[in-house]
Amino acid sequence: MAQYVRGNAARQLNNAPAYERRRVHVHDPLHQHRRRHHMSLGYLLFLSLAMVLMVGTLAWYISLQSQITNSVKNIATLESQLNNLKQDNDEAYNRANGNVDLEEVKRIAIQEYGMTYATDGQIVTYSDGGGNDYVRQIAPIPQTESK
């Protein structure tokens, strides 16, 4: 009977052994257990040191986060107090200005101190250029006639 060889995966005739010897590995559970859990002292110390450093770093990070949170709360409280103080200051200033009798001030300035109104040559108008200042208007500005 003629045998045909097709491709490169053809059987080798008369050269193959009748059986192959295979190694059989017998698992010893006790030996395998010891081997799996065996760690050297250096490796154990390294892991312990790494864990201590990691826990220390984590504790430090959490304390920083806590400090930041407390600082933000403190800043918010201080800003609220500042706003309240500004409002109280403005109210006190307006009350103080409201209690001043401008006619009485004018009378004292003219009669007791000899003050007079400014003449045309004494009035100088200037601007700060940037316009960064603000003015709180508490009464209407009187209109003057232009010359």
GROMACS .gro file of N, CA and C in nm:
model
  441
    1MET      N    1   0.082  -0.115   0.000
    1MET     CA    2   0.000   0.000   0.000
    1MET      C    3   0.088   0.124   0.000
    2ALA      N    4   0.058   0.215  -0.084
    2ALA     CA    5   0.141   0.333  -0.098
    2ALA      C    6   0.089   0.442  -0.005
    3GLN      N    7   0.183   0.508   0.062
    3GLN     CA    8   0.145   0.617   0.152
    3GLN      C    9   0.185   0.749   0.088
    4TYR      N   10   0.095   0.842   0.094
    4TYR     CA   11   0.122   0.973   0.037
    4TYR      C   12   0.157   1.071   0.149
    5VAL      N   13   0.251   1.157   0.124
    5VAL     CA   14   0.292   1.258   0.222
    5VAL      C   15   0.236   1.391   0.173
    6ARG      N   16   0.157   1.451   0.259
    6ARG     CA   17   0.101   1.580   0.224
    6ARG      C   18   0.142   1.683   0.328
    7GLY      N   19   0.200   1.792   0.286
    7GLY     CA   20   0.238   1.901   0.375
    7GLY      C   21   0.360   1.868   0.458
    8ASN      N   22   0.389   1.953   0.554
    8ASN     CA   23   0.508   1.934   0.634
    8ASN      C   24   0.477   1.870   0.769
    9ALA      N   25   0.352   1.836   0.794
    9ALA     CA   26   0.315   1.776   0.921
    9ALA      C   27   0.293   1.626   0.907
   10ALA      N   28   0.357   1.565   0.812
   10ALA     CA   29   0.339   1.422   0.790
   10ALA      C   30   0.413   1.343   0.897
   11ARG      N   31   0.366   1.224   0.925
   11ARG     CA   32   0.427   1.139   1.026
   11ARG      C   33   0.562   1.088   0.979
   12GLN      N   34   0.645   1.068   1.074
   12GLN     CA   35   0.774   1.006   1.044
   12GLN      C   36   0.755   0.855   1.058
   13LEU      N   37   0.792   0.785   0.963
   13LEU     CA   38   0.777   0.640   0.967
   13LEU      C   39   0.902   0.576   1.024
   14ASN      N   40   0.884   0.481   1.105
   14ASN     CA   41   0.989   0.398   1.163
   14ASN      C   42   1.092   0.475   1.245
   15ASN      N   43   1.077   0.602   1.267
   15ASN     CA   44   1.173   0.676   1.349
   15ASN      C   45   1.114   0.715   1.484
   16ALA      N   46   0.985   0.710   1.499
   16ALA     CA   47   0.920   0.754   1.623
   16ALA      C   48   0.923   0.639   1.724
   17PRO      N   49   0.952   0.669   1.850
   17PRO     CA   50   0.949   0.563   1.951
   17PRO      C   51   0.805   0.518   1.973
   18ALA      N   52   0.789   0.402   2.022
   18ALA     CA   53   0.656   0.346   2.042
   18ALA      C   54   0.580   0.422   2.150
   19TYR      N   55   0.648   0.474   2.247
   19TYR     CA   56   0.582   0.552   2.352
   19TYR      C   57   0.681   0.657   2.403
   20GLU      N   58   0.628   0.758   2.456
   20GLU     CA   59   0.713   0.863   2.515
   20GLU      C   60   0.706   0.851   2.664
   21ARG      N   61   0.819   0.869   2.724
   21ARG     CA   62   0.821   0.868   2.869
   21ARG      C   63   0.789   1.007   2.920
   22ARG      N   64   0.690   1.016   3.001
   22ARG     CA   65   0.653   1.143   3.061
   22ARG      C   66   0.685   1.139   3.209
   23ARG      N   67   0.729   1.255   3.256
   23ARG     CA   68   0.754   1.265   3.400
   23ARG      C   69   0.622   1.295   3.469
   24VAL      N   70   0.595   1.230   3.569
   24VAL     CA   71   0.474   1.252   3.646
   24VAL      C   72   0.517   1.326   3.773
   25HIS      N   73   0.456   1.441   3.793
   25HIS     CA   74   0.490   1.522   3.910
   25HIS      C   75   0.387   1.495   4.018
   26VAL      N   76   0.433   1.449   4.127
   26VAL     CA   77   0.344   1.421   4.239
   26VAL      C   78   0.345   1.543   4.330
   27HIS      N   79   0.228   1.597   4.355
   27HIS     CA   80   0.216   1.715   4.440
   27HIS      C   81   0.213   1.672   4.586
   28ASP      N   82   0.304   1.731   4.661
   28ASP     CA   83   0.303   1.708   4.805
   28ASP      C   84   0.239   1.830   4.869
   29PRO      N   85   0.115   1.821   4.919
   29PRO     CA   86   0.045   1.938   4.972
   29PRO      C   87   0.120   2.002   5.089
   30LEU      N   88   0.180   1.924   5.176
   30LEU     CA   89   0.251   1.981   5.290
   30LEU      C   90   0.374   2.057   5.245
   31HIS      N   91   0.447   2.000   5.151
   31HIS     CA   92   0.567   2.067   5.100
   31HIS      C   93   0.529   2.193   5.022
   32GLN      N   94   0.422   2.184   4.945
   32GLN     CA   95   0.377   2.300   4.867
   32GLN      C   96   0.329   2.412   4.960
   33HIS      N   97   0.263   2.378   5.068
   33HIS     CA   98   0.216   2.478   5.164
   33HIS      C   99   0.333   2.551   5.228
   34ARG      N  100   0.434   2.479   5.267
   34ARG     CA  101   0.552   2.541   5.328
   34ARG      C  102   0.621   2.633   5.228
   35ARG      N  103   0.628   2.587   5.107
   35ARG     CA  104   0.700   2.663   5.005
   35ARG      C  105   0.627   2.793   4.969
   36ARG      N  106   0.494   2.787   4.967
   36ARG     CA  107   0.414   2.902   4.931
   36ARG      C  108   0.423   3.013   5.035
   37HIS      N  109   0.432   2.981   5.162
   37HIS     CA  110   0.433   3.078   5.268
   37HIS      C  111   0.572   3.108   5.322
   38HIS      N  112   0.671   3.068   5.254
   38HIS     CA  113   0.806   3.093   5.300
   38HIS      C  114   0.852   3.231   5.252
   39MET      N  115   0.887   3.320   5.348
   39MET     CA  116   0.940   3.452   5.315
   39MET      C  117   1.068   3.472   5.394
   40SER      N  118   1.160   3.539   5.330
   40SER     CA  119   1.284   3.565   5.401
   40SER      C  120   1.263   3.679   5.501
   41LEU      N  121   1.350   3.689   5.598
   41LEU     CA  122   1.341   3.792   5.700
   41LEU      C  123   1.358   3.932   5.639
   42GLY      N  124   1.447   3.946   5.544
   42GLY     CA  125   1.470   4.075   5.477
   42GLY      C  126   1.345   4.122   5.403
   43TYR      N  127   1.281   4.029   5.332
   43TYR     CA  128   1.160   4.065   5.258
   43TYR      C  129   1.049   4.104   5.354
   44LEU      N  130   1.037   4.033   5.466
   44LEU     CA  131   0.937   4.064   5.566
   44LEU      C  132   0.962   4.201   5.628
   45LEU      N  133   1.087   4.234   5.656
   45LEU     CA  134   1.121   4.366   5.710
   45LEU      C  135   1.092   4.476   5.609
   46PHE      N  136   1.124   4.450   5.482
   46PHE     CA  137   1.095   4.547   5.376
   46PHE      C  138   0.945   4.574   5.367
   47LEU      N  139   0.864   4.470   5.368
   47LEU     CA  140   0.719   4.487   5.360
   47LEU      C  141   0.667   4.562   5.482
   48SER      N  142   0.721   4.530   5.599
   48SER     CA  143   0.678   4.600   5.722
   48SER      C  144   0.714   4.747   5.715
   49LEU      N  145   0.835   4.779   5.672
   49LEU     CA  146   0.877   4.918   5.659
   49LEU      C  147   0.792   4.992   5.556
   50ALA      N  148   0.762   4.927   5.445
   50ALA     CA  149   0.678   4.989   5.342
   50ALA      C  150   0.538   5.018   5.397
   51MET      N  151   0.483   4.926   5.474
   51MET     CA  152   0.350   4.947   5.533
   51MET      C  153   0.353   5.062   5.633
   52VAL      N  154   0.457   5.067   5.717
   52VAL     CA  155   0.467   5.176   5.815
   52VAL      C  156   0.479   5.310   5.744
   53LEU      N  157   0.560   5.318   5.640
   53LEU     CA  158   0.574   5.442   5.563
   53LEU      C  159   0.443   5.480   5.496
   54MET      N  160   0.372   5.382   5.443
   54MET     CA  161   0.246   5.411   5.377
   54MET      C  162   0.142   5.462   5.477
   55VAL      N  163   0.133   5.400   5.592
   55VAL     CA  164   0.037   5.443   5.694
   55VAL      C  165   0.075   5.582   5.745
   56GLY      N  166   0.204   5.608   5.766
   56GLY     CA  167   0.249   5.740   5.810
   56GLY      C  168   0.218   5.847   5.708
   57THR      N  169   0.243   5.818   5.581
   57THR     CA  170   0.213   5.914   5.474
   57THR      C  171   0.063   5.941   5.466
   58LEU      N  172  -0.016   5.837   5.479
   58LEU     CA  173  -0.162   5.852   5.475
   58LEU      C  174  -0.210   5.937   5.592
   59ALA      N  175  -0.157   5.913   5.712
   59ALA     CA  176  -0.197   5.992   5.829
   59ALA      C  177  -0.156   6.138   5.810
   60TRP      N  178  -0.039   6.163   5.755
   60TRP     CA  179   0.007   6.299   5.730
   60TRP      C  180  -0.083   6.369   5.629
   61TYR      N  181  -0.119   6.298   5.523
   61TYR     CA  182  -0.206   6.353   5.419
   61TYR      C  183  -0.344   6.387   5.477
   62ILE      N  184  -0.398   6.299   5.559
   62ILE     CA  185  -0.529   6.324   5.619
   62ILE      C  186  -0.522   6.444   5.712
   63SER      N  187  -0.412   6.457   5.788
   63SER     CA  188  -0.400   6.573   5.877
   63SER      C  189  -0.390   6.703   5.795
   64LEU      N  190  -0.320   6.701   5.681
   64LEU     CA  191  -0.313   6.820   5.595
   64LEU      C  192  -0.450   6.855   5.540
   65GLN      N  193  -0.525   6.755   5.498
   65GLN     CA  194  -0.660   6.781   5.447
   65GLN      C  195  -0.747   6.842   5.556
   66SER      N  196  -0.733   6.792   5.678
   66SER     CA  197  -0.810   6.845   5.791
   66SER      C  198  -0.772   6.990   5.819
   67GLN      N  199  -0.643   7.021   5.814
   67GLN     CA  200  -0.598   7.158   5.836
   67GLN      C  201  -0.652   7.251   5.727
   68ILE      N  202  -0.652   7.206   5.604
   68ILE     CA  203  -0.704   7.288   5.494
   68ILE      C  204  -0.852   7.314   5.513
   69THR      N  205  -0.926   7.210   5.550
   69THR     CA  206  -1.071   7.226   5.572
   69THR      C  207  -1.096   7.325   5.686
   70ASN      N  208  -1.020   7.311   5.794
   70ASN     CA  209  -1.037   7.404   5.907
   70ASN      C  210  -1.000   7.546   5.867
   71SER      N  211  -0.896   7.562   5.786
   71SER     CA  212  -0.856   7.695   5.740
   71SER      C  213  -0.964   7.758   5.654
   72VAL      N  214  -1.024   7.680   5.566
   72VAL     CA  215  -1.130   7.732   5.478
   72VAL      C  216  -1.249   7.776   5.563
   73LYS      N  217  -1.285   7.695   5.663
   73LYS     CA  218  -1.397   7.731   5.750
   73LYS      C  219  -1.363   7.858   5.829
   74ASN      N  220  -1.240   7.868   5.878
   74ASN     CA  221  -1.197   7.985   5.953
   74ASN      C  222  -1.200   8.110   5.865
   75ILE      N  223  -1.155   8.098   5.741
   75ILE     CA  224  -1.156   8.211   5.648
   75ILE      C  225  -1.299   8.255   5.621
   76ALA      N  226  -1.389   8.160   5.602
   76ALA     CA  227  -1.530   8.195   5.578
   76ALA      C  228  -1.589   8.268   5.698
   77THR      N  229  -1.555   8.222   5.818
   77THR     CA  230  -1.605   8.288   5.939
   77THR      C  231  -1.550   8.430   5.950
   78LEU      N  232  -1.420   8.445   5.923
   78LEU     CA  233  -1.358   8.577   5.931
   78LEU      C  234  -1.414   8.673   5.825
   79GLU      N  235  -1.440   8.622   5.705
   79GLU     CA  236  -1.499   8.706   5.601
   79GLU      C  237  -1.639   8.752   5.641
   80SER      N  238  -1.714   8.662   5.702
   80SER     CA  239  -1.848   8.698   5.749
   80SER      C  240  -1.839   8.806   5.857
   81GLN      N  241  -1.745   8.790   5.949
   81GLN     CA  242  -1.726   8.892   6.053
   81GLN      C  243  -1.683   9.025   5.992
   82LEU      N  244  -1.595   9.021   5.893
   82LEU     CA  245  -1.550   9.144   5.827
   82LEU      C  246  -1.667   9.216   5.760
   83ASN      N  247  -1.750   9.140   5.690
   83ASN     CA  248  -1.866   9.201   5.625
   83ASN      C  249  -1.960   9.263   5.728
   84ASN      N  250  -1.982   9.194   5.839
   84ASN     CA  251  -2.068   9.250   5.944
   84ASN      C  252  -2.009   9.377   6.003
   85LEU      N  253  -1.877   9.377   6.026
   85LEU     CA  254  -1.811   9.496   6.081
   85LEU      C  255  -1.816   9.613   5.983
   86LYS      N  256  -1.798   9.585   5.854
   86LYS     CA  257  -1.808   9.692   5.754
   86LYS      C  258  -1.947   9.752   5.751
   87GLN      N  259  -2.047   9.666   5.758
   87GLN     CA  260  -2.185   9.713   5.757
   87GLN      C  261  -2.213   9.796   5.883
   88ASP      N  262  -2.169   9.747   5.999
   88ASP     CA  263  -2.188   9.824   6.122
   88ASP      C  264  -2.116   9.957   6.116
   89ASN      N  265  -1.994   9.958   6.060
   89ASN     CA  266  -1.916  10.082   6.047
   89ASN      C  267  -1.988  10.181   5.956
   90ASP      N  268  -2.038  10.134   5.844
   90ASP     CA  269  -2.111  10.223   5.752
   90ASP      C  270  -2.235  10.282   5.818
   91GLU      N  271  -2.307  10.198   5.893
   91GLU     CA  272  -2.427  10.246   5.961
   91GLU      C  273  -2.390  10.351   6.066
   92ALA      N  274  -2.284  10.327   6.143
   92ALA     CA  275  -2.242  10.423   6.245
   92ALA      C  276  -2.196  10.553   6.180
   93TYR      N  277  -2.127  10.543   6.068
   93TYR     CA  278  -2.081  10.663   5.996
   93TYR      C  279  -2.199  10.744   5.947
   94ASN      N  280  -2.296  10.677   5.890
   94ASN     CA  281  -2.416  10.748   5.840
   94ASN      C  282  -2.495  10.811   5.954
   95ARG      N  283  -2.502  10.742   6.068
   95ARG     CA  284  -2.571  10.801   6.185
   95ARG      C  285  -2.496  10.924   6.233
   96ALA      N  286  -2.361  10.916   6.236
   96ALA     CA  287  -2.282  11.030   6.282
   96ALA      C  288  -2.298  11.148   6.187
   97ASN      N  289  -2.298  11.122   6.058
   97ASN     CA  290  -2.316  11.230   5.961
   97ASN      C  291  -2.458  11.284   5.964
   98GLY      N  292  -2.552  11.201   5.996
   98GLY     CA  293  -2.692  11.244   6.002
   98GLY      C  294  -2.719  11.335   6.119
   99ASN      N  295  -2.640  11.324   6.224
   99ASN     CA  296  -2.661  11.406   6.343
   99ASN      C  297  -2.595  11.543   6.333
  100VAL      N  298  -2.520  11.568   6.227
  100VAL     CA  299  -2.451  11.696   6.212
  100VAL      C  300  -2.546  11.797   6.147
  101ASP      N  301  -2.559  11.912   6.210
  101ASP     CA  302  -2.640  12.019   6.154
  101ASP      C  303  -2.548  12.106   6.070
  102LEU      N  304  -2.559  12.094   5.939
  102LEU     CA  305  -2.468  12.165   5.849
  102LEU      C  306  -2.483  12.316   5.859
  103GLU      N  307  -2.601  12.364   5.886
  103GLU     CA  308  -2.621  12.509   5.901
  103GLU      C  309  -2.544  12.561   6.023
  104GLU      N  310  -2.542  12.482   6.129
  104GLU     CA  311  -2.468  12.522   6.249
  104GLU      C  312  -2.319  12.522   6.221
  105VAL      N  313  -2.271  12.425   6.146
  105VAL     CA  314  -2.129  12.420   6.109
  105VAL      C  315  -2.094  12.541   6.025
  106LYS      N  316  -2.180  12.576   5.931
  106LYS     CA  317  -2.156  12.693   5.845
  106LYS      C  318  -2.152  12.821   5.928
  107ARG      N  319  -2.246  12.836   6.021
  107ARG     CA  320  -2.250  12.954   6.107
  107ARG      C  321  -2.123  12.967   6.190
  108ILE      N  322  -2.079  12.858   6.251
  108ILE     CA  323  -1.958  12.863   6.334
  108ILE      C  324  -1.836  12.893   6.249
  109ALA      N  325  -1.827  12.833   6.130
  109ALA     CA  326  -1.711  12.855   6.043
  109ALA      C  327  -1.701  13.000   6.000
  110ILE      N  328  -1.813  13.061   5.967
  110ILE     CA  329  -1.811  13.200   5.917
  110ILE      C  330  -1.794  13.299   6.032
  111GLN      N  331  -1.871  13.282   6.138
  111GLN     CA  332  -1.870  13.382   6.245
  111GLN      C  333  -1.750  13.366   6.339
  112GLU      N  334  -1.723  13.245   6.383
  112GLU     CA  335  -1.618  13.228   6.483
  112GLU      C  336  -1.479  13.216   6.423
  113TYR      N  337  -1.469  13.153   6.309
  113TYR     CA  338  -1.336  13.131   6.250
  113TYR      C  339  -1.306  13.224   6.133
  114GLY      N  340  -1.397  13.303   6.091
  114GLY     CA  341  -1.374  13.401   5.986
  114GLY      C  342  -1.356  13.340   5.848
  115MET      N  343  -1.414  13.228   5.824
  115MET     CA  344  -1.402  13.163   5.692
  115MET      C  345  -1.496  13.230   5.593
  116THR      N  346  -1.457  13.229   5.464
  116THR     CA  347  -1.539  13.284   5.358
  116THR      C  348  -1.547  13.182   5.245
  117TYR      N  349  -1.641  13.208   5.152
  117TYR     CA  350  -1.653  13.120   5.036
  117TYR      C  351  -1.533  13.140   4.943
  118ALA      N  352  -1.498  13.039   4.869
  118ALA     CA  353  -1.386  13.048   4.776
  118ALA      C  354  -1.423  13.131   4.655
  119THR      N  355  -1.323  13.203   4.601
  119THR     CA  356  -1.345  13.281   4.479
  119THR      C  357  -1.307  13.195   4.360
  120ASP      N  358  -1.329  13.248   4.239
  120ASP     CA  359  -1.304  13.170   4.118
  120ASP      C  360  -1.158  13.127   4.105
  121GLY      N  361  -1.064  13.209   4.143
  121GLY     CA  362  -0.923  13.175   4.129
  121GLY      C  363  -0.875  13.073   4.231
  122GLN      N  364  -0.952  13.048   4.334
  122GLN     CA  365  -0.910  12.955   4.438
  122GLN      C  366  -0.957  12.812   4.413
  123ILE      N  367  -1.047  12.791   4.323
  123ILE     CA  368  -1.102  12.657   4.299
  123ILE      C  369  -1.019  12.587   4.192
  124VAL      N  370  -0.967  12.471   4.226
  124VAL     CA  371  -0.888  12.390   4.132
  124VAL      C  372  -0.954  12.252   4.124
  125THR      N  373  -0.984  12.210   4.002
  125THR     CA  374  -1.044  12.079   3.982
  125THR      C  375  -0.935  11.982   3.937
  126TYR      N  376  -0.933  11.863   3.994
  126TYR     CA  377  -0.834  11.763   3.957
  126TYR      C  378  -0.900  11.626   3.953
  127SER      N  379  -0.832  11.533   3.891
  127SER     CA  380  -0.880  11.396   3.882
  127SER      C  381  -0.765  11.303   3.918
  128ASP      N  382  -0.796  11.192   3.980
  128ASP     CA  383  -0.689  11.099   4.015
  128ASP      C  384  -0.646  11.014   3.896
  129GLY      N  385  -0.711  11.030   3.783
  129GLY     CA  386  -0.669  10.961   3.660
  129GLY      C  387  -0.726  10.821   3.645
  130GLY      N  388  -0.711  10.741   3.747
  130GLY     CA  389  -0.756  10.603   3.736
  130GLY      C  390  -0.902  10.584   3.765
  131GLY      N  391  -0.957  10.670   3.845
  131GLY     CA  392  -1.097  10.655   3.881
  131GLY      C  393  -1.122  10.535   3.970
  132ASN      N  394  -1.022  10.499   4.051
  132ASN     CA  395  -1.036  10.381   4.136
  132ASN      C  396  -1.111  10.408   4.264
  133ASP      N  397  -1.128  10.534   4.299
  133ASP     CA  398  -1.198  10.568   4.422
  133ASP      C  399  -1.348  10.558   4.400
  134TYR      N  400  -1.420  10.544   4.508
  134TYR     CA  401  -1.565  10.542   4.497
  134TYR      C  402  -1.624  10.646   4.589
  135VAL      N  403  -1.743  10.689   4.558
  135VAL     CA  404  -1.813  10.789   4.637
  135VAL      C  405  -1.951  10.735   4.665
  136ARG      N  406  -1.994  10.746   4.789
  136ARG     CA  407  -2.129  10.705   4.825
  136ARG      C  408  -2.215  10.831   4.830
  137GLN      N  409  -2.314  10.834   4.747
  137GLN     CA  410  -2.401  10.952   4.739
  137GLN      C  411  -2.514  10.934   4.839
  138ILE      N  412  -2.525  11.026   4.934
  138ILE     CA  413  -2.629  11.016   5.036
  138ILE      C  414  -2.737  11.122   5.018
  139ALA      N  415  -2.712  11.216   4.926
  139ALA     CA  416  -2.810  11.322   4.898
  139ALA      C  417  -2.794  11.361   4.752
  140PRO      N  418  -2.896  11.420   4.692
  140PRO     CA  419  -2.883  11.462   4.553
  140PRO      C  420  -2.778  11.572   4.538
  141ILE      N  421  -2.707  11.566   4.428
  141ILE     CA  422  -2.602  11.667   4.401
  141ILE      C  423  -2.669  11.791   4.344
  142PRO      N  424  -2.643  11.911   4.405
  142PRO     CA  425  -2.709  12.032   4.354
  142PRO      C  426  -2.651  12.071   4.217
  143GLN      N  427  -2.737  12.117   4.132
  143GLN     CA  428  -2.695  12.160   3.999
  143GLN      C  429  -2.645  12.305   4.006
  144THR      N  430  -2.532  12.332   3.942
  144THR     CA  431  -2.479  12.468   3.939
  144THR      C  432  -2.491  12.522   3.797
  145GLU      N  433  -2.502  12.650   3.787
  145GLU     CA  434  -2.511  12.711   3.655
  145GLU      C  435  -2.374  12.720   3.594
  146SER      N  436  -2.359  12.680   3.469
  146SER     CA  437  -2.228  12.689   3.401
  146SER      C  438  -2.210  12.826   3.345
  147LYS      N  439  -2.086  12.874   3.352
  147LYS     CA  440  -2.054  13.009   3.307
  147LYS      C  441  -2.001  13.011   3.167
   0.00000   0.00000   0.00000
